[in-house]
Tab-separated table of C-alpha atoms in Angstrom:
chain	number	residue	atom	x	y	z
A	406	UNK	CA	0.000	0.000	0.000
A	407	UNK	CA	1.379	3.398	-0.940
A	408	UNK	CA	2.155	5.826	1.849
A	409	UNK	CA	0.124	8.996	1.884
A	410	UNK	CA	2.011	12.226	1.575
A	411	UNK	CA	1.259	15.108	3.923
A	412	UNK	CA	0.511	18.455	2.300
A	413	UNK	CA	3.539	20.737	2.280
A	414	UNK	CA	1.789	23.298	4.493
A	415	UNK	CA	1.370	20.708	7.271
A	416	UNK	CA	5.007	19.670	7.013
A	417	UNK	CA	6.168	23.297	7.168
A	418	UNK	CA	3.885	23.968	10.149
A	419	UNK	CA	5.308	20.933	11.948
A	420	UNK	CA	8.880	22.080	11.291
A	421	UNK	CA	8.021	25.556	12.535
A	422	UNK	CA	6.379	24.153	15.667
A	423	UNK	CA	9.540	22.275	16.639
A	424	UNK	CA	11.707	25.358	16.022
A	425	UNK	CA	9.361	27.438	18.188
A	426	UNK	CA	9.509	24.747	20.871
A	427	UNK	CA	13.320	24.879	20.899
A	428	UNK	CA	13.170	28.692	21.013
A	429	UNK	CA	10.755	28.536	23.963
A	430	UNK	CA	13.056	26.100	25.769
A	431	UNK	CA	15.877	28.618	25.512
A	432	UNK	CA	13.664	31.586	26.327
A	433	UNK	CA	12.265	30.071	29.510
A	434	UNK	CA	15.606	28.509	30.559
A	435	UNK	CA	14.325	24.969	30.297
A	436	UNK	CA	16.853	22.201	30.914
A	437	UNK	CA	18.818	21.162	27.865
A	438	UNK	CA	17.301	17.668	28.124
A	439	UNK	CA	13.903	19.042	27.136
A	440	UNK	CA	15.431	20.665	24.053
A	441	UNK	CA	17.061	17.321	23.219
A	442	UNK	CA	13.651	15.622	23.460
A	443	UNK	CA	12.304	18.258	21.060
A	444	UNK	CA	15.214	17.521	18.712
A	445	UNK	CA	14.458	13.792	18.723
A	446	UNK	CA	10.807	14.598	18.066
A	447	UNK	CA	11.794	16.795	15.134
A	448	UNK	CA	13.965	14.060	13.660
A	449	UNK	CA	11.147	11.519	14.027
A	450	UNK	CA	8.699	13.953	12.408
A	451	UNK	CA	11.139	14.610	9.584
A	452	UNK	CA	11.640	10.903	8.926
A	453	UNK	CA	7.901	10.172	8.856
A	454	UNK	CA	6.898	13.208	6.821
A	455	UNK	CA	9.556	12.487	4.172
A	456	UNK	CA	8.980	8.728	4.137
A	457	UNK	CA	7.671	8.497	0.527
A	458	UNK	CA	10.739	10.316	-0.758
A	459	UNK	CA	13.206	8.469	1.465
A	460	UNK	CA	11.770	5.093	0.435
A	461	UNK	CA	12.912	5.715	-3.137
A	462	UNK	CA	16.547	6.181	-2.096
A	463	UNK	CA	18.927	3.253	-1.904
A	464	UNK	CA	21.876	2.509	0.371
A	465	UNK	CA	24.496	5.221	0.553
A	466	UNK	CA	22.224	7.937	-0.867
A	467	UNK	CA	19.681	7.327	1.909
A	468	UNK	CA	22.282	7.550	4.669
A	469	UNK	CA	24.104	10.518	3.138
A	470	UNK	CA	20.968	12.595	2.609
A	471	UNK	CA	19.514	11.608	5.986
A	472	UNK	CA	22.746	12.461	7.823
A	473	UNK	CA	22.976	15.843	6.119
A	474	UNK	CA	19.323	16.627	6.840
A	475	UNK	CA	19.631	15.606	10.500
A	476	UNK	CA	22.727	17.787	10.863
A	477	UNK	CA	20.821	20.747	9.391
A	478	UNK	CA	17.832	20.092	11.666
A	479	UNK	CA	20.032	19.957	14.764
A	480	UNK	CA	21.770	23.159	13.695
A	481	UNK	CA	18.440	24.958	13.278
A	482	UNK	CA	17.154	23.725	16.634
A	483	UNK	CA	20.353	24.589	18.484
A	484	UNK	CA	20.287	28.040	16.898
A	485	UNK	CA	16.684	28.529	17.996
A	486	UNK	CA	17.574	27.415	21.537
A	487	UNK	CA	20.591	29.735	21.586
A	488	UNK	CA	18.518	32.643	20.261
A	489	UNK	CA	15.865	32.064	22.915
A	490	UNK	CA	18.420	31.955	25.702
A	491	UNK	CA	20.104	35.095	24.356
A	492	UNK	CA	16.818	36.973	24.338
A	493	UNK	CA	16.054	35.721	27.853
A	494	UNK	CA	19.399	37.052	29.077
A	495	UNK	CA	18.716	40.435	27.455
A	496	UNK	CA	15.322	40.748	29.123
C-alpha cells in the first residue's frame, strides 16, 4: 500500500512548531534535556513526513541525505535554543 504524503503546508507547520519549541526552551531557561527531546521529536517527524521520498533512495544515498538533513535540523534547533536563551538574558 502506498504511503500517503502530507501536504507541504502541514510539514512546514510541523517544522516551525519544533523550532518554536526549541526557542521557547531557551527563552524560559528549560533544561537542555527538554530541548534534546524536542530535537528527537523533530527528527522523528522529519523521517515520517519524508517517508515516501526516502523510500525511493537506496543505500548510501539514503544515509548521506539523511545524515545531512539531521545535521541541518540539529543546527536549526540549536540556533533557535541559543537565540531564545540570548533573548532571555537580554530581558
